[in-house]
Coordinates of N, CA and C and ligand atoms in Angstrom, one line a residue:
M1 N 23.4 9.8 83.2 CA 22.7 9.8 84.5 C 22.9 10.5 85.6
K2 N 21.9 10.7 86.1 CA 21.7 11.3 87.7 C 21.9 10.6 88.6
F3 N 22.6 11.4 89.3 CA 23.2 10.0 90.9 C 22.2 10.6 91.6
R4 N 21.7 9.0 91.4 CA 19.9 8.5 92.6 C 20.1 8.7 94.2
I5 N 19.5 9.5 94.7 CA 18.9 9.0 96.1 C 17.7 9.3 96.6
A6 N 17.8 7.9 97.0 CA 16.3 7.5 97.9 C 16.6 7.9 99.8
I7 N 15.4 9.2 99.4 CA 15.1 9.8 100.4 C 14.1 9.5 101.5
A8 N 14.0 9.4 102.2 CA 12.9 9.2 103.6 C 12.9 9.7 104.7
A9 N 12.0 9.7 105.5 CA 11.6 10.3 107.0 C 10.3 9.6 107.7
D10 N 10.6 10.0 108.8 CA 9.3 9.9 109.1 C 8.4 11.2 109.5
H11 N 7.6 11.1 110.6 CA 7.0 12.8 110.6 C 7.4 13.7 111.3
A12 N 9.0 13.4 112.5 CA 9.6 14.4 113.2 C 10.6 14.6 111.7
G13 N 10.8 14.1 110.8 CA 11.8 14.5 109.9 C 11.5 14.6 108.7
F14 N 9.9 14.7 108.5 CA 9.3 15.2 107.6 C 9.5 16.4 106.6
R15 N 9.8 17.6 108.1 CA 9.7 19.3 107.4 C 11.3 18.9 106.5
I16 N 12.0 19.0 107.0 CA 14.3 18.4 106.6 C 13.9 17.8 105.4
K17 N 13.0 16.5 105.5 CA 13.3 15.9 103.9 C 12.6 16.9 103.1
E18 N 11.5 17.4 103.0 CA 11.1 18.5 102.2 C 12.0 19.7 101.5
A19 N 13.1 20.0 102.5 CA 13.7 21.2 102.2 C 15.3 20.5 101.7
V20 N 15.0 19.3 102.2 CA 16.6 18.7 101.6 C 16.4 18.1 99.8
K21 N 15.3 17.8 99.8 CA 14.7 17.1 98.5 C 15.0 18.1 97.7
K22 N 14.5 19.3 98.1 CA 14.3 20.5 96.8 C 15.3 20.9 96.5
H23 N 16.6 20.8 97.6 CA 17.9 21.4 97.5 C 18.8 19.9 96.6
L24 N 18.5 19.2 97.0 CA 19.0 18.1 95.9 C 18.6 18.1 94.2
T25 N 16.9 18.2 94.0 CA 16.1 18.4 93.1 C 16.9 19.7 92.1
D26 N 17.3 20.4 93.0 CA 17.3 22.4 92.2 C 18.9 21.6 92.4
A27 N 20.4 20.9 92.6 CA 21.5 20.4 92.6 C 21.4 19.8 91.6
G28 N 20.4 19.3 90.9 CA 20.6 18.1 89.7 C 21.1 16.9 90.1
Y29 N 20.4 16.3 91.4 CA 20.4 15.1 91.7 C 18.6 14.7 91.3
E30 N 18.8 13.0 91.4 CA 17.9 12.6 91.4 C 17.3 11.9 93.0
A31 N 16.2 12.5 93.7 CA 16.0 12.8 94.4 C 14.6 11.7 94.1
Q32 N 14.6 10.2 94.8 CA 13.7 9.5 94.8 C 12.9 9.3 96.3
D33 N 12.0 10.0 96.3 CA 11.0 10.2 98.0 C 10.2 8.8 98.3
F34 N 10.4 7.6 99.7 CA 9.9 6.9 99.5 C 8.9 7.4 100.9
G35 N 9.1 8.8 101.1 CA 7.9 8.9 102.2 C 8.5 9.5 103.5
T36 N 7.9 9.7 104.4 CA 6.5 10.1 104.8 C 6.0 11.5 104.0
H37 N 4.9 11.7 103.5 CA 4.2 12.9 103.1 C 3.7 13.9 103.6
S38 N 3.4 13.7 105.2 CA 3.1 14.6 105.9 C 3.8 14.8 107.3
V39 N 3.0 15.3 108.3 CA 3.5 15.4 109.8 C 3.0 14.4 110.2
E40 N 1.9 14.2 109.8 CA 0.9 12.7 110.6 C 1.8 11.7 111.2
M41 N 1.3 11.2 112.4 CA 2.4 10.3 113.2 C 2.4 9.0 112.7
M42 N 3.6 8.8 112.4 CA 3.9 6.9 111.3 C 5.2 6.2 111.9
D43 N 5.4 5.3 111.4 CA 6.4 4.8 111.8 C 7.8 5.0 111.3
Y44 N 9.0 5.4 111.6 CA 10.1 4.8 110.9 C 10.6 4.1 109.9
P45 N 9.9 2.7 110.3 CA 10.8 1.6 109.7 C 9.9 1.2 108.2
D46 N 8.3 2.5 108.5 CA 7.6 1.6 107.5 C 8.2 2.8 106.0
A47 N 9.6 3.9 106.2 CA 9.3 4.6 105.3 C 11.0 3.9 104.7
A48 N 11.8 3.7 106.2 CA 13.1 3.1 105.7 C 13.6 2.2 105.2
H49 N 13.1 0.9 105.0 CA 13.0 -0.1 104.8 C 12.6 0.1 103.0
P50 N 11.7 0.4 102.4 CA 11.9 0.2 100.7 C 12.7 1.0 100.7
A51 N 13.0 2.8 101.4 CA 14.3 3.6 100.6 C 16.1 2.8 100.4
V52 N 15.8 1.8 101.4 CA 17.3 0.7 101.9 C 17.4 0.1 100.8
R53 N 16.0 -0.6 100.5 CA 15.6 -1.1 99.6 C 16.5 -1.3 97.9
A54 N 15.8 -0.1 97.8 CA 15.7 0.5 96.0 C 17.2 0.6 96.0
I55 N 18.2 1.1 97.2 CA 19.9 1.0 96.9 C 20.4 -0.5 96.6
L56 N 19.9 -1.3 97.8 CA 20.1 -2.8 97.7 C 20.1 -3.3 95.9
K57 N 18.5 -2.6 95.3 CA 18.7 -3.2 94.0 C 18.7 -3.3 93.2
G58 N 19.6 -1.6 93.3 CA 20.5 -0.7 92.5 C 19.7 0.2 92.0
E59 N 18.7 0.7 92.7 CA 17.5 1.5 92.0 C 18.1 3.0 92.6
C60 N 19.2 3.1 93.3 CA 19.4 4.2 94.0 C 20.8 3.6 94.2
D61 N 21.8 5.2 94.5 CA 22.8 5.3 94.5 C 23.1 5.7 96.2
R62 N 22.3 5.8 96.7 CA 22.8 6.2 98.2 C 22.0 6.5 98.8
G63 N 21.6 6.7 99.9 CA 20.0 6.9 101.0 C 19.7 8.1 101.9
I64 N 19.2 8.6 102.2 CA 19.2 10.1 103.2 C 18.2 9.7 104.4
L65 N 18.4 9.1 105.3 CA 17.0 8.9 106.0 C 17.3 9.9 107.6
I66 N 15.6 10.0 107.6 CA 15.4 11.3 108.8 C 14.2 10.8 109.6
C67 N 15.0 11.2 111.1 CA 13.6 10.8 112.2 C 14.0 11.9 113.3
G68 N 13.1 11.5 114.2 CA 13.4 12.9 115.3 C 14.6 12.6 115.5
T69 N 15.6 11.9 116.1 CA 16.9 11.2 116.5 C 18.0 11.0 115.2
G70 N 17.2 10.5 114.3 CA 18.2 10.0 113.3 C 18.6 8.3 114.0
L71 N 18.4 8.5 114.9 CA 18.7 6.9 115.6 C 18.2 5.6 115.3
G72 N 16.5 5.9 114.9 CA 16.1 4.6 114.6 C 16.1 4.4 112.7
M73 N 16.1 5.4 112.6 CA 16.7 5.3 111.0 C 17.6 4.3 110.4
Q74 N 18.7 4.7 111.2 CA 20.5 4.3 111.6 C 20.1 2.7 112.0
L75 N 19.4 2.3 112.5 CA 18.9 1.3 113.1 C 18.7 0.3 112.0
V76 N 17.3 0.6 111.5 CA 17.1 -0.2 110.3 C 18.1 0.3 109.3
A77 N 18.3 0.5 108.7 CA 19.1 1.0 107.8 C 20.3 -0.2 107.7
N78 N 20.8 -0.1 108.8 CA 22.3 -1.3 109.2 C 21.8 -2.3 109.1
H79 N 20.5 -2.7 109.4 CA 19.5 -4.4 109.6 C 20.3 -4.7 108.5
Y80 N 20.8 -4.3 107.2 CA 21.2 -4.9 105.8 C 22.1 -5.1 105.7
A81 N 23.1 -5.8 105.0 CA 24.4 -6.5 104.7 C 24.7 -5.3 103.4
G82 N 25.3 -4.7 103.8 CA 25.7 -3.6 102.1 C 25.4 -2.5 102.8
I83 N 24.9 -2.1 103.2 CA 24.6 -0.5 104.2 C 25.4 -0.2 105.0
R84 N 25.9 1.0 105.3 CA 26.2 1.7 106.1 C 26.0 2.9 106.6
A85 N 24.9 3.2 107.7 CA 24.1 4.3 107.8 C 25.0 4.9 109.6
T86 N 24.9 5.8 109.0 CA 25.7 6.9 110.1 C 24.7 7.8 110.1
L87 N 24.8 8.3 111.5 CA 23.7 9.6 112.2 C 25.4 10.3 111.8
C88 N 25.0 11.8 111.6 CA 25.6 13.0 111.3 C 24.6 14.0 111.9
W89 N 25.5 15.0 112.8 CA 24.5 16.3 113.2 C 25.1 17.4 112.5
N90 N 26.3 18.0 112.1 CA 27.2 18.4 111.9 C 28.2 18.5 110.3
T91 N 29.3 18.9 109.9 CA 29.1 18.8 108.6 C 30.9 17.9 109.2
E92 N 31.8 18.0 109.8 CA 32.6 17.4 110.2 C 32.5 16.0 110.1
M93 N 31.1 15.3 111.1 CA 30.6 14.1 111.2 C 30.1 13.7 109.7
A94 N 29.9 14.5 109.2 CA 29.3 13.6 107.2 C 30.7 13.6 106.8
E95 N 31.7 14.7 106.9 CA 32.8 14.6 106.2 C 33.7 13.2 106.3
L96 N 34.1 13.0 107.9 CA 34.5 11.5 108.4 C 33.4 10.2 108.2
A97 N 32.4 10.7 107.9 CA 31.1 9.2 107.2 C 31.6 9.0 106.6
R98 N 32.5 10.0 105.1 CA 32.5 9.5 104.1 C 33.9 8.6 103.7
R99 N 35.1 10.1 104.5 CA 35.9 9.7 103.8 C 36.7 8.4 105.0
H100 N 36.6 8.3 106.1 CA 36.2 6.8 107.0 C 35.4 5.7 106.8
N101 N 34.8 5.9 106.4 CA 33.2 5.1 107.0 C 32.6 4.5 105.9
D102 N 33.1 5.7 104.1 CA 32.4 5.1 103.0 C 30.8 5.2 103.0
A103 N 30.5 5.7 104.3 CA 28.5 5.6 104.2 C 28.4 6.0 103.2
N104 N 27.3 4.9 102.9 CA 26.0 4.8 102.0 C 24.8 5.3 102.4
V105 N 24.8 5.5 103.7 CA 23.5 5.8 104.6 C 23.3 7.1 104.9
L106 N 23.0 8.2 105.2 CA 22.7 9.5 105.9 C 22.4 9.6 106.6
T107 N 21.4 9.3 107.5 CA 20.8 9.7 109.1 C 20.9 11.3 109.3
M108 N 20.3 11.8 109.9 CA 19.8 12.8 110.8 C 18.7 13.1 111.0
P109 N 18.9 13.8 112.7 CA 18.1 13.6 113.5 C 17.3 15.2 113.1
G110 N 16.4 14.8 112.9 CA 15.3 16.3 112.8 C 14.9 16.9 113.5
R111 N 15.1 16.9 114.9 CA 14.3 17.3 116.1 C 15.6 18.1 116.6
F112 N 16.8 18.1 116.1 CA 18.0 18.7 117.0 C 18.7 19.2 115.6
I113 N 18.3 19.4 114.7 CA 19.2 20.5 113.6 C 17.8 21.2 112.3
D114 N 18.5 22.1 111.9 CA 17.4 23.1 110.6 C 17.7 22.7 109.9
A115 N 16.7 23.0 109.6 CA 16.8 22.7 107.2 C 18.2 23.8 106.9
D116 N 19.0 24.4 106.8 CA 20.1 24.6 107.0 C 21.2 24.1 106.9
S117 N 20.8 23.7 108.1 CA 22.4 22.3 108.3 C 22.1 20.9 107.9
A118 N 20.9 20.5 107.2 CA 20.7 19.4 107.0 C 21.3 19.8 105.7
I119 N 21.2 20.8 105.1 CA 21.7 20.8 103.8 C 22.9 21.4 103.5
A120 N 24.2 21.1 104.4 CA 25.2 21.7 104.7 C 25.5 20.0 104.5
I121 N 24.5 19.6 105.7 CA 25.6 17.8 106.0 C 25.6 17.3 105.0
T122 N 24.3 17.5 104.6 CA 24.3 16.5 102.9 C 25.0 17.0 101.8
D123 N 25.2 18.5 101.4 CA 26.4 18.6 100.6 C 27.4 17.9 100.6
M124 N 27.8 18.1 102.3 CA 29.6 17.7 102.5 C 29.4 16.0 102.1
W125 N 28.2 15.4 102.5 CA 28.3 14.2 102.4 C 28.5 13.8 100.5
L126 N 28.3 14.6 100.2 CA 27.6 13.9 99.1 C 28.7 14.1 98.0
K127 N 29.9 15.1 98.6 CA 31.5 15.7 98.4 C 32.7 14.7 97.9
A128 N 32.2 14.6 100.2 CA 33.7 14.0 99.9 C 33.7 12.7 99.9
P129 N 35.3 12.2 99.1 CA 35.6 11.5 99.0 C 35.8 10.0 100.1
F130 N 35.6 8.8 99.9 CA 35.9 7.5 100.4 C 37.6 8.1 100.6
D131 N 38.3 7.9 101.8 CA 39.8 8.1 101.7 C 40.3 6.6 100.9
G132 N 39.7 5.8 101.1 CA 40.6 4.2 101.0 C 41.8 3.9 102.0
G133 N 42.7 3.1 101.2 CA 43.9 3.0 102.1 C 43.2 1.5 103.5
R134 N 43.9 2.6 104.9 CA 43.4 1.5 105.9 C 41.9 2.1 106.4
H135 N 41.2 2.7 105.7 CA 40.0 2.6 105.8 C 39.1 1.9 105.7
A136 N 39.9 1.9 104.0 CA 39.3 0.3 103.4 C 39.5 -1.0 103.8
R137 N 40.8 -1.3 104.8 CA 40.3 -2.4 105.6 C 40.0 -2.6 106.5
R138 N 39.5 -1.2 106.9 CA 38.4 -1.1 108.3 C 36.9 -1.8 108.0
V139 N 36.4 -1.2 106.6 CA 35.4 -1.1 106.0 C 35.1 -2.6 105.8
G140 N 36.2 -3.1 105.3 CA 36.0 -4.5 105.2 C 35.6 -5.6 106.1
K141 N 36.1 -5.0 107.3 CA 36.0 -5.6 108.2 C 34.7 -5.7 109.3
I142 N 34.0 -4.7 109.1 CA 32.6 -4.9 109.5 C 31.7 -6.2 109.2
E143 N 31.6 -6.7 108.1 CA 30.5 -7.2 108.1 C 31.6 -9.5 107.9
R144 N 32.4 -9.3 108.3 CA 33.3 -10.6 107.8 C 32.5 -11.4 108.9
D145 N 32.3 -11.3 110.1 CA 31.8 -12.2 110.6 C 29.9 -12.6 110.2
I146 N 29.2 -11.5 109.6 CA 28.1 -11.9 109.1 C 27.8 -13.3 107.4
Ligands
RB5_1 C1 8.9 9.6 117.2 O1 8.4 10.1 117.7 C2 10.5 9.2 116.9 O2 10.9 7.9 118.0 C3 11.6 9.2 116.0 O3 11.4 10.3 115.2 C4 12.6 8.4 116.2 O4 13.4 9.3 116.6 C5 12.8 7.6 116.6 O5 14.4 6.9 116.7

């Protein structure tokens, strides 16, 4: 079974979403696209909520969300227990988001990175493993009081 990635963006992330989606598909991943489907202005939560819910329902394995800053998408995703969304704007951040935070959602700032950078960030985020150990203890404490 292919690794399933929920991908979504608002108008400010649309073009990068399209480039990342094509890259994922070419690389053999299953990219499930939750919109948006044009550069027409829309509200980022309307694309983020269904993408995140697909992960929580087990219909997707991880998620990639892109808006202008990546911040709005990160806020929506982290609204859900079980989601660890991290904003990454370079490959070093993406590697640490996986190795230390076991991030299951990647958010990226469409207005501040180009498509090549987004693809490099995505590749790193998909290949870097979770280090576990002390990081598992820390990740386990994130939702302790919920
Ligand atoms: C849209 O103008 C912008 O607010 C959105 O893409 C995002 O950056 C919100 O966090």
